[in-house]
CSV table of N, CA and C in Angstrom, one decimal:
chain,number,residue,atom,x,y,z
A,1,UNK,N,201.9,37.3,117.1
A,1,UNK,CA,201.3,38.4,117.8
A,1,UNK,C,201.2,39.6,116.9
A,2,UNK,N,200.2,40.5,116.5
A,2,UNK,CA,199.7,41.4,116.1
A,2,UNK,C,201.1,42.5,116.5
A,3,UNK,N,201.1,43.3,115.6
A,3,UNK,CA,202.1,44.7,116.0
A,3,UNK,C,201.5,45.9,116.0
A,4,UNK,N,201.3,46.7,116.9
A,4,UNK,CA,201.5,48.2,116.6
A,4,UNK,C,201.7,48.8,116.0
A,5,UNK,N,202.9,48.7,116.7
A,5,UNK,CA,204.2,49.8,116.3
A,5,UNK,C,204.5,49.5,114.6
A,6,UNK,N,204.6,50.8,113.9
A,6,UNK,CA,204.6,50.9,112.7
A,6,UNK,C,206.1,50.7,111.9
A,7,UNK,N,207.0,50.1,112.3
A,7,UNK,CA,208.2,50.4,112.0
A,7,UNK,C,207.8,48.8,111.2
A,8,UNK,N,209.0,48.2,110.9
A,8,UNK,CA,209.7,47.1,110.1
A,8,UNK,C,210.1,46.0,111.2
A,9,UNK,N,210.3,46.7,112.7
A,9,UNK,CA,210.6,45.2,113.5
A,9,UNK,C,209.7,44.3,113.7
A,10,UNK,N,210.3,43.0,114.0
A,10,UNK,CA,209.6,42.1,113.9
A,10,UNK,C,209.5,41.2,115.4
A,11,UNK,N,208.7,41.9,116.6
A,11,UNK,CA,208.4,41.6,117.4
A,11,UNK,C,207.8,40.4,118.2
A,12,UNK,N,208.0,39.2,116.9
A,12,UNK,CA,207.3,37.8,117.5
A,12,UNK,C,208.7,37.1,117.4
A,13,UNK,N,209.9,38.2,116.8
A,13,UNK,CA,211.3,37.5,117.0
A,13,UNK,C,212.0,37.6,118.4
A,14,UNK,N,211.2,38.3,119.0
A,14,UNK,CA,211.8,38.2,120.8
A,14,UNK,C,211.5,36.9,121.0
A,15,UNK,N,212.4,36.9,122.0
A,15,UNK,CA,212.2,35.3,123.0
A,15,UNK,C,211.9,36.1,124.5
A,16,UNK,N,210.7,36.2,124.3
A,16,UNK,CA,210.0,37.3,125.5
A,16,UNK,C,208.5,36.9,125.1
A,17,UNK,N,208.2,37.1,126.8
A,17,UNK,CA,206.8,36.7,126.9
A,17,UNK,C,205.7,37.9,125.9
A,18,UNK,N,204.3,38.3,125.8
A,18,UNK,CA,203.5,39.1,125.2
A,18,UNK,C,203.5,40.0,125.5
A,19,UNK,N,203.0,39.7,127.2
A,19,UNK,CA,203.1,41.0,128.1
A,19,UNK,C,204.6,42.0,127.5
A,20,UNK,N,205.4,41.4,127.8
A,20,UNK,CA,206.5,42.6,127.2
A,20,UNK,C,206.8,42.6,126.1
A,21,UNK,N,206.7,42.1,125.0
A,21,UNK,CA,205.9,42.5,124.0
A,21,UNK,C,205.2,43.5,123.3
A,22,UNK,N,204.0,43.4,124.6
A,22,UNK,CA,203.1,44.6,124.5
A,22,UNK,C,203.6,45.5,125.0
A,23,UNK,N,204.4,45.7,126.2
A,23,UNK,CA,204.8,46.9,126.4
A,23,UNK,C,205.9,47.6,125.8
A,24,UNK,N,207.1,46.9,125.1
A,24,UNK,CA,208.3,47.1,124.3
A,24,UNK,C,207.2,47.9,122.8
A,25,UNK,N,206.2,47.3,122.5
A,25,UNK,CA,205.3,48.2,121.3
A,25,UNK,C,204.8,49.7,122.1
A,26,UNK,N,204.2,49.4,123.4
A,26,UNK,CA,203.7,50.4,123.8
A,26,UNK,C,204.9,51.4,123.7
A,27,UNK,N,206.2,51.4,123.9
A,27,UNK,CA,207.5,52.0,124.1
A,27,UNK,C,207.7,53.0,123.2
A,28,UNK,N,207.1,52.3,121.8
A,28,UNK,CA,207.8,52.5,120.7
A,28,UNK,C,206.6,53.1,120.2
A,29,UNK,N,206.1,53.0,120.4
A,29,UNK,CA,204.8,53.8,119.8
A,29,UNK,C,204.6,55.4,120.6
A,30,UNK,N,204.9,55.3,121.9
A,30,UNK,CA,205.4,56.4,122.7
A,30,UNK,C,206.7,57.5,122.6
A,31,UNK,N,207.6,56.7,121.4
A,31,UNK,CA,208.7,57.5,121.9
A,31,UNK,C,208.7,57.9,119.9
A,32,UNK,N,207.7,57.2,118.9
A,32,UNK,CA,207.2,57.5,117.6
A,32,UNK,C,206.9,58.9,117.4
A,33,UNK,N,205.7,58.8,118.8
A,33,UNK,CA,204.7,60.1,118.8
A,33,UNK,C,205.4,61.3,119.2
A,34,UNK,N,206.5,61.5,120.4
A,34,UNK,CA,207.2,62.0,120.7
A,34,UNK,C,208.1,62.7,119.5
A,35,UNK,N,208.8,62.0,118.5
A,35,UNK,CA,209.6,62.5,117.9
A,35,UNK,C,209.1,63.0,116.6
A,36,UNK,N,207.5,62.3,116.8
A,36,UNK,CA,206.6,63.2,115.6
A,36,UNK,C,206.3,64.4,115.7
A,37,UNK,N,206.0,64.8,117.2
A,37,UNK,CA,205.6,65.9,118.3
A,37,UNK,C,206.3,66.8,118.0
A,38,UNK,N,207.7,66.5,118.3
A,38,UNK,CA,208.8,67.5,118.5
A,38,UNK,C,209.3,67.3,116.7
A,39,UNK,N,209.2,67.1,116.1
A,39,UNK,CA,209.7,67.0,114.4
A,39,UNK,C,208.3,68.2,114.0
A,40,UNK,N,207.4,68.3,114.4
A,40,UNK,CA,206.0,69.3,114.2
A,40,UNK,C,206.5,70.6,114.5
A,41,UNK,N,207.2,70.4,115.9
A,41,UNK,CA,206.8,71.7,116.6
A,41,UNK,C,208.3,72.1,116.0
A,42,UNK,N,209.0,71.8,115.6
A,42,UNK,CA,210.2,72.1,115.2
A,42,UNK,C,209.9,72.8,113.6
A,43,UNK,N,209.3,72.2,112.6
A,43,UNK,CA,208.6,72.5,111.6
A,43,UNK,C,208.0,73.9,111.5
A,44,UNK,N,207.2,73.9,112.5
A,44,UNK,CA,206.5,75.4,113.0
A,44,UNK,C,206.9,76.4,113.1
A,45,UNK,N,207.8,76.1,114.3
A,45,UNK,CA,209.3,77.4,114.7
A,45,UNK,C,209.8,77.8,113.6
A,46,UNK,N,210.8,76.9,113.1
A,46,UNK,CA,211.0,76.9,111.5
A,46,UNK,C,210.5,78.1,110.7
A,47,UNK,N,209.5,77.3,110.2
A,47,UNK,CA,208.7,78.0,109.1
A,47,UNK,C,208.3,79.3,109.7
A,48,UNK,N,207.9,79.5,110.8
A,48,UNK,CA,207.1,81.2,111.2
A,48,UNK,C,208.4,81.7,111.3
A,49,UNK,N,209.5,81.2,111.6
A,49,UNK,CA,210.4,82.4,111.3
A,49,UNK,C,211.3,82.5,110.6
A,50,UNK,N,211.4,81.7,109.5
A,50,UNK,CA,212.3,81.9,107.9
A,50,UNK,C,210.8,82.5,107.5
A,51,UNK,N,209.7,82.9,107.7
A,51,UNK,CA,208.6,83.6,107.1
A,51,UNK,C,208.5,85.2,107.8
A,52,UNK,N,209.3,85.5,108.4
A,52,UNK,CA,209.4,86.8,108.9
A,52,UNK,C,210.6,87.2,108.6
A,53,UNK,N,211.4,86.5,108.1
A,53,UNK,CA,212.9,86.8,107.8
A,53,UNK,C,212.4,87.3,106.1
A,54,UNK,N,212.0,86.4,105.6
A,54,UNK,CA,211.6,86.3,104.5
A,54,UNK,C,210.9,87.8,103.8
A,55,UNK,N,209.8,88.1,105.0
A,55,UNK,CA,209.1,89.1,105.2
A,55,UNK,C,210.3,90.8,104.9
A,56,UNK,N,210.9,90.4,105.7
A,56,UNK,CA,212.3,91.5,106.1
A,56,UNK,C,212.9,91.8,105.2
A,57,UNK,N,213.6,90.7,104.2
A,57,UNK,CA,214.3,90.7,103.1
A,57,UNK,C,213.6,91.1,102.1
A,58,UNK,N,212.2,90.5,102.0
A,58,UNK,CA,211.1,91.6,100.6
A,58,UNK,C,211.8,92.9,100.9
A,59,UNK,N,211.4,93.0,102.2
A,59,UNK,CA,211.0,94.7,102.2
A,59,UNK,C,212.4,95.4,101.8
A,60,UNK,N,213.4,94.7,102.0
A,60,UNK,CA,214.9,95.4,102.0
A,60,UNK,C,215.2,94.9,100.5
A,61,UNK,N,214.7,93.9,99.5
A,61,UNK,CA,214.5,94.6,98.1
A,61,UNK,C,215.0,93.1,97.7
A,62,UNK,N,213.9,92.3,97.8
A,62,UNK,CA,213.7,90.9,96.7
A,62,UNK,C,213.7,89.7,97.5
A,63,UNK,N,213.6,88.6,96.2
A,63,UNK,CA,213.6,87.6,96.5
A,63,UNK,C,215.1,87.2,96.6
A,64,UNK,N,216.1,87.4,95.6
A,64,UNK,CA,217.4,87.0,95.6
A,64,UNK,C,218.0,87.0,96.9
A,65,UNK,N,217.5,87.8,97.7
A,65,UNK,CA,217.8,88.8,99.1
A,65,UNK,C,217.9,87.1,99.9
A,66,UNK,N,217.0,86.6,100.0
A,66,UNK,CA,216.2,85.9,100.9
A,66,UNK,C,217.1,84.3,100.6
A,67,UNK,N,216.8,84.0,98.9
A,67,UNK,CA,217.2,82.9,99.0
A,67,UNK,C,218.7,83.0,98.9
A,68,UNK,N,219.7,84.2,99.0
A,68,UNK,CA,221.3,83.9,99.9
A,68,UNK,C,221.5,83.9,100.9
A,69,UNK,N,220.8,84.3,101.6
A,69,UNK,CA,220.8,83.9,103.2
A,69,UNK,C,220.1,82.8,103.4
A,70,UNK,N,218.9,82.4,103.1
A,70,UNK,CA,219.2,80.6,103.6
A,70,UNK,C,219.8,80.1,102.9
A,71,UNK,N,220.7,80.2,101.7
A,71,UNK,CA,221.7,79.2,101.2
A,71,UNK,C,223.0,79.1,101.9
A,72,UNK,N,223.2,80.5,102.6
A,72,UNK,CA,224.5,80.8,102.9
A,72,UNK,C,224.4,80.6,104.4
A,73,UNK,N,223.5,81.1,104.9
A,73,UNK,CA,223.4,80.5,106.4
A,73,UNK,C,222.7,79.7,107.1
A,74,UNK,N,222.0,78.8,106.7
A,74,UNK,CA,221.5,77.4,106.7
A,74,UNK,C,221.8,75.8,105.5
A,75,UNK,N,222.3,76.3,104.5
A,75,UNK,CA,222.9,75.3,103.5
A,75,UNK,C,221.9,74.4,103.1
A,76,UNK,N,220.2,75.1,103.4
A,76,UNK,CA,219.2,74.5,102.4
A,76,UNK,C,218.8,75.5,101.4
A,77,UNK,N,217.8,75.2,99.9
A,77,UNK,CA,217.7,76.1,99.5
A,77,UNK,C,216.4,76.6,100.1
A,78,UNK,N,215.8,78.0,98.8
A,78,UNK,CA,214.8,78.9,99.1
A,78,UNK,C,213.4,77.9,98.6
A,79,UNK,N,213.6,77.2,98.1
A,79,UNK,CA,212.8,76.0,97.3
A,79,UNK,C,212.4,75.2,99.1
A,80,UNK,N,213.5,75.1,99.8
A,80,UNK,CA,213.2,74.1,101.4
A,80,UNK,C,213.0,75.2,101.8
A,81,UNK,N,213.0,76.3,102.4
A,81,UNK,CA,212.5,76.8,103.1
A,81,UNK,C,211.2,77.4,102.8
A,82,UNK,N,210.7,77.6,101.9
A,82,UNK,CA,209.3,78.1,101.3
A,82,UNK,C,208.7,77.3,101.6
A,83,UNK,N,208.9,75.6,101.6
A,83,UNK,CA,208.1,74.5,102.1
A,83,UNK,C,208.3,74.4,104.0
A,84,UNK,N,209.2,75.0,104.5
A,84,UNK,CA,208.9,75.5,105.8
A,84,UNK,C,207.7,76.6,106.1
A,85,UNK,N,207.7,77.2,105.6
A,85,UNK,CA,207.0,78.0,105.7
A,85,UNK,C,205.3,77.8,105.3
A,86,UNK,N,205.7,77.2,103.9
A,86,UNK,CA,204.1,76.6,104.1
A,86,UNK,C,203.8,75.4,104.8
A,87,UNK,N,205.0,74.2,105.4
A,87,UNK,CA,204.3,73.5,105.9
A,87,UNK,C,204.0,74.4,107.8
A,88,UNK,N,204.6,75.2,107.7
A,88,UNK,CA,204.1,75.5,109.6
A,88,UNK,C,202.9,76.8,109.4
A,89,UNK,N,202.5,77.6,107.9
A,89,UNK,CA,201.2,78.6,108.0
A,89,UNK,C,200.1,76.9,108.2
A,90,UNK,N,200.4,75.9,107.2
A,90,UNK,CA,199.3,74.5,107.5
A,90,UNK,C,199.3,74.6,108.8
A,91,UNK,N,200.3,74.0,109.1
A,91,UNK,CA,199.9,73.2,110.5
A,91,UNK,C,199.3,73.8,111.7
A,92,UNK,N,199.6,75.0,111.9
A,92,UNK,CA,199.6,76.0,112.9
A,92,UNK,C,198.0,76.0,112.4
A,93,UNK,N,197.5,76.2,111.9
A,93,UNK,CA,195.8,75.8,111.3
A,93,UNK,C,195.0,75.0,111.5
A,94,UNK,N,195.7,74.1,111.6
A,94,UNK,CA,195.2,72.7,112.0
A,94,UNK,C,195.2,72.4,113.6
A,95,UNK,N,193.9,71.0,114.0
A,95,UNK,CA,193.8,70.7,114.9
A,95,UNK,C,195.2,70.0,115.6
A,96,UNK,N,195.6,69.1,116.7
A,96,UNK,CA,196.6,68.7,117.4
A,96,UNK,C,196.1,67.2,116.3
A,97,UNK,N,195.1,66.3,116.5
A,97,UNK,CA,194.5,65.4,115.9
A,97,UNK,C,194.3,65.5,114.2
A,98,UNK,N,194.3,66.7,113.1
A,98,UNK,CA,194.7,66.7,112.3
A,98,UNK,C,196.3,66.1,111.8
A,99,UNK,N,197.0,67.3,112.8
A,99,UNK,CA,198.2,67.1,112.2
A,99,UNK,C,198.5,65.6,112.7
A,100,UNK,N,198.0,64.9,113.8
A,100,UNK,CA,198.7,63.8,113.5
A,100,UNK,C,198.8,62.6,112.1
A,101,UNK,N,197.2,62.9,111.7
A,101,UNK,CA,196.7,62.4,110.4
A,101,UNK,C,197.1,62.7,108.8
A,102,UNK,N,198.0,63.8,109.1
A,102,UNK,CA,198.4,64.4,107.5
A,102,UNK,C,199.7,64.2,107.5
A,103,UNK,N,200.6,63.7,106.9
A,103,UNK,CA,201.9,62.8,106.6
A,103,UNK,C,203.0,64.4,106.2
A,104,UNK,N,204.0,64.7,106.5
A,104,UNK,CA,204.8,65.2,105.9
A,104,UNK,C,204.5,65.6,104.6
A,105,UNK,N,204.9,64.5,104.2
A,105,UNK,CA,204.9,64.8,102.6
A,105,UNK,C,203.7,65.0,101.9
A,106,UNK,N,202.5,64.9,102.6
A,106,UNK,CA,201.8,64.9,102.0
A,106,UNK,C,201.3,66.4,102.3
A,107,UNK,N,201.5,67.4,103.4
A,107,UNK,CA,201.4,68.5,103.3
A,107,UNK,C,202.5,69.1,102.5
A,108,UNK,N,203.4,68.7,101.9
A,108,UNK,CA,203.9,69.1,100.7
A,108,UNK,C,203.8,69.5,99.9
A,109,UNK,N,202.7,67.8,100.0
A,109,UNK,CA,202.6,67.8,97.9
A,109,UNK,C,201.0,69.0,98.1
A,110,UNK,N,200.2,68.9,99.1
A,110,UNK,CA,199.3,70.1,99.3
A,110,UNK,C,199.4,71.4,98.6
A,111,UNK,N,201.4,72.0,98.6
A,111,UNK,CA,201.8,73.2,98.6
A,111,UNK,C,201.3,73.5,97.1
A,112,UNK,N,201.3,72.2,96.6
A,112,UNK,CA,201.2,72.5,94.5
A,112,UNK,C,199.6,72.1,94.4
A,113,UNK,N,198.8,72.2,95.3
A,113,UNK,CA,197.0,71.8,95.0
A,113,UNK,C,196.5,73.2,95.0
A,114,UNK,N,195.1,73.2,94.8
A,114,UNK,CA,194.3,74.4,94.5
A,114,UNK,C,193.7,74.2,96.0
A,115,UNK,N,193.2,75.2,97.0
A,115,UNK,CA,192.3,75.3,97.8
A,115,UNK,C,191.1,74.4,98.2
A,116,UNK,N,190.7,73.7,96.6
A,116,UNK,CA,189.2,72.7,97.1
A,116,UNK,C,190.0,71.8,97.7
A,117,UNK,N,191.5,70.8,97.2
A,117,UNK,CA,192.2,70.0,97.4
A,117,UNK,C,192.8,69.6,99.1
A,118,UNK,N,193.3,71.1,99.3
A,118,UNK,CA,193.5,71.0,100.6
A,118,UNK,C,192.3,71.2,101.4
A,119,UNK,N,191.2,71.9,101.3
A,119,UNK,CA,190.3,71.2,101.9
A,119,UNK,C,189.9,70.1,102.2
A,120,UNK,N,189.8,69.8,101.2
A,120,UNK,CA,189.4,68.0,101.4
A,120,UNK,C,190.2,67.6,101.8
A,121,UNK,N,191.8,67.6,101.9
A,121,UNK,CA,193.1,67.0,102.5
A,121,UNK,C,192.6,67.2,104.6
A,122,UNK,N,192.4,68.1,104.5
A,122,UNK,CA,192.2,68.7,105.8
A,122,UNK,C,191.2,67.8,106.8
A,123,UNK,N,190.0,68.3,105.9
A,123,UNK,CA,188.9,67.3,106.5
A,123,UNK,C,188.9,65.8,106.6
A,124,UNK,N,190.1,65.3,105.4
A,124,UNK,CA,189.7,64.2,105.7
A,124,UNK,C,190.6,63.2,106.9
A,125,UNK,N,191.5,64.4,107.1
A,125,UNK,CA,192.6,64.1,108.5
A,125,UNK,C,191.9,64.3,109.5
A,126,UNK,N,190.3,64.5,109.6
A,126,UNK,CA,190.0,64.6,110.9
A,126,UNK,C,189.3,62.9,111.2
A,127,UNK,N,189.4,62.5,110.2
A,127,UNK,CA,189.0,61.1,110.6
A,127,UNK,C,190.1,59.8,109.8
A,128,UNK,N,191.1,60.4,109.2
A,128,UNK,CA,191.7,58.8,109.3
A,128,UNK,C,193.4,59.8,108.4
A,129,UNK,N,194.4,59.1,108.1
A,129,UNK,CA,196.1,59.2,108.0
A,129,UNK,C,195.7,59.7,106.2
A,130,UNK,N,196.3,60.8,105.9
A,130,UNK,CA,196.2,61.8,104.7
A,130,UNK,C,197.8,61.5,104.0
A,131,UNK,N,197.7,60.3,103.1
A,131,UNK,CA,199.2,60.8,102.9
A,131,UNK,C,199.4,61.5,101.4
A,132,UNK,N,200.8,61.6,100.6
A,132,UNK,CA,200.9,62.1,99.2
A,132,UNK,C,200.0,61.1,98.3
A,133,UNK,N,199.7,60.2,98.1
A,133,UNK,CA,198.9,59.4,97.4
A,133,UNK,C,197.1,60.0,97.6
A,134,UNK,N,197.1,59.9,98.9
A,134,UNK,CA,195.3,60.5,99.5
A,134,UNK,C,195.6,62.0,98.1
A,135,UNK,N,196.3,62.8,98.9
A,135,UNK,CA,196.2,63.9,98.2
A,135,UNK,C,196.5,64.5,96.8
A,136,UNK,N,197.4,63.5,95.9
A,136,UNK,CA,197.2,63.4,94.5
A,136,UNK,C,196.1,62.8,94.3
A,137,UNK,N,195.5,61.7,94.6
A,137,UNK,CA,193.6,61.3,94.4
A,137,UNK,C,193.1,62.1,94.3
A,138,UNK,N,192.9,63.2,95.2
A,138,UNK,CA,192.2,64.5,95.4
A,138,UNK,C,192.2,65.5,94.2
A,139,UNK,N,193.6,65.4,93.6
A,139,UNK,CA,193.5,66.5,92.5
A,139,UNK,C,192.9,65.8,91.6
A,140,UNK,N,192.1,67.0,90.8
A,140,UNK,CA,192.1,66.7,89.0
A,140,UNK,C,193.0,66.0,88.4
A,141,UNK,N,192.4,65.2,87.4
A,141,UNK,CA,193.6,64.7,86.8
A,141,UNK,C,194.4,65.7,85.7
A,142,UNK,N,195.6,65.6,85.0
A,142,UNK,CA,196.3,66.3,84.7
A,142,UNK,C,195.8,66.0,83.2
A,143,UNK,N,195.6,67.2,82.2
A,143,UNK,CA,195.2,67.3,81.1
A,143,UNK,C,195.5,68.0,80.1
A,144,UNK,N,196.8,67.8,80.7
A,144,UNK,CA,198.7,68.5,79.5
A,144,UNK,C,198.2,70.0,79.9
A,145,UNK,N,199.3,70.4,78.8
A,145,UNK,CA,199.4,72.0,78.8
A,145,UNK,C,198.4,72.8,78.5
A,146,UNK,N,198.0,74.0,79.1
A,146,UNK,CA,197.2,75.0,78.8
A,146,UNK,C,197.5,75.4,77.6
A,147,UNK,N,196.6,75.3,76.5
A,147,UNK,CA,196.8,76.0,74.9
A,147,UNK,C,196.7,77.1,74.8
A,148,UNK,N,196.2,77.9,75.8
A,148,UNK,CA,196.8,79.5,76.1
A,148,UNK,C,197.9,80.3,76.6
A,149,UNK,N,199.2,79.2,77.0
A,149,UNK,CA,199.7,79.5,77.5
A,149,UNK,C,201.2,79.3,76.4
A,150,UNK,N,201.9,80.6,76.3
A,150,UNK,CA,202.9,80.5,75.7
A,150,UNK,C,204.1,80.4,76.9
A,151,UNK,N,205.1,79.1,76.0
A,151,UNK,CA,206.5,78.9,77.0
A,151,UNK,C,207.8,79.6,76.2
């Protein structure tokens, strides 16, 4: 029997009829989206407000400001929460049907693309699954170091 559900089980190992089968996938496929749903909307919250905290701390005088207080009172760094932040300015931009199409990580790897990149990342989540691979395709290829640029 064909599977859905995107995990690793292996659902032709029941000793159960199709019918439940199909519904034990329907299950799982339901309770997937759910924890995708609520892992988004959690992302969001997140990020819009370590981005106003963030905001607060500029103003009261730096960056160093910012990344000890989420080290010291969240116990991730300023490196993760900057990727909160830009993954919920994304998402909050995006359609409901986008974001189901653009992978975590792959709005990550977004954070280090140029503007044409995530465009194209964007658009092309309105018609099929965007993951870090789609979106390294998308960039230029890499062609070493800038010879203008002293290290």
């Amino acid at each position: 029997m064909g599977s859905l559900a995107t995990s690793g089980f292996d659902y032709d190992s029941l000793d159960v009829d199709n019918s439940t089968k199909r519904k034990l996938i329907g299950h799982a496929n339901a309770i997937n989206r759910t924890r995708r749903d609520l892992l988004i909307r959690s992302i969001i919250e997140m990020g819009l407000e370590l981005g106003k905290a963030q905001d607060l701390l500029q103003d009261a005088g730096g960056v160093s400001k910012f990344r000890v207080w989420v080290e010291d009172e969240f116990g991730f760094s300023a490196s993760s929460a900057k990727r909160y932040i830009f993954s919920a300015n994304t998402l909050v931009a995006l359609s409901s049907a986008q974001q189901m199409n653009l992978t975590l990580p792959a709005i990550y790897e977004m954070q280090h693309a140029n503007d044409e990149v995530r465009s194209q990342a964007v658009r092309l989540a309105n018609q099929e699954k965007v993951t870090v691979e789609t979106v390294k395709g998308l960039k230029p290829p890499y062609k070493g170091p800038r010879k203008d640029r002293k290290f």
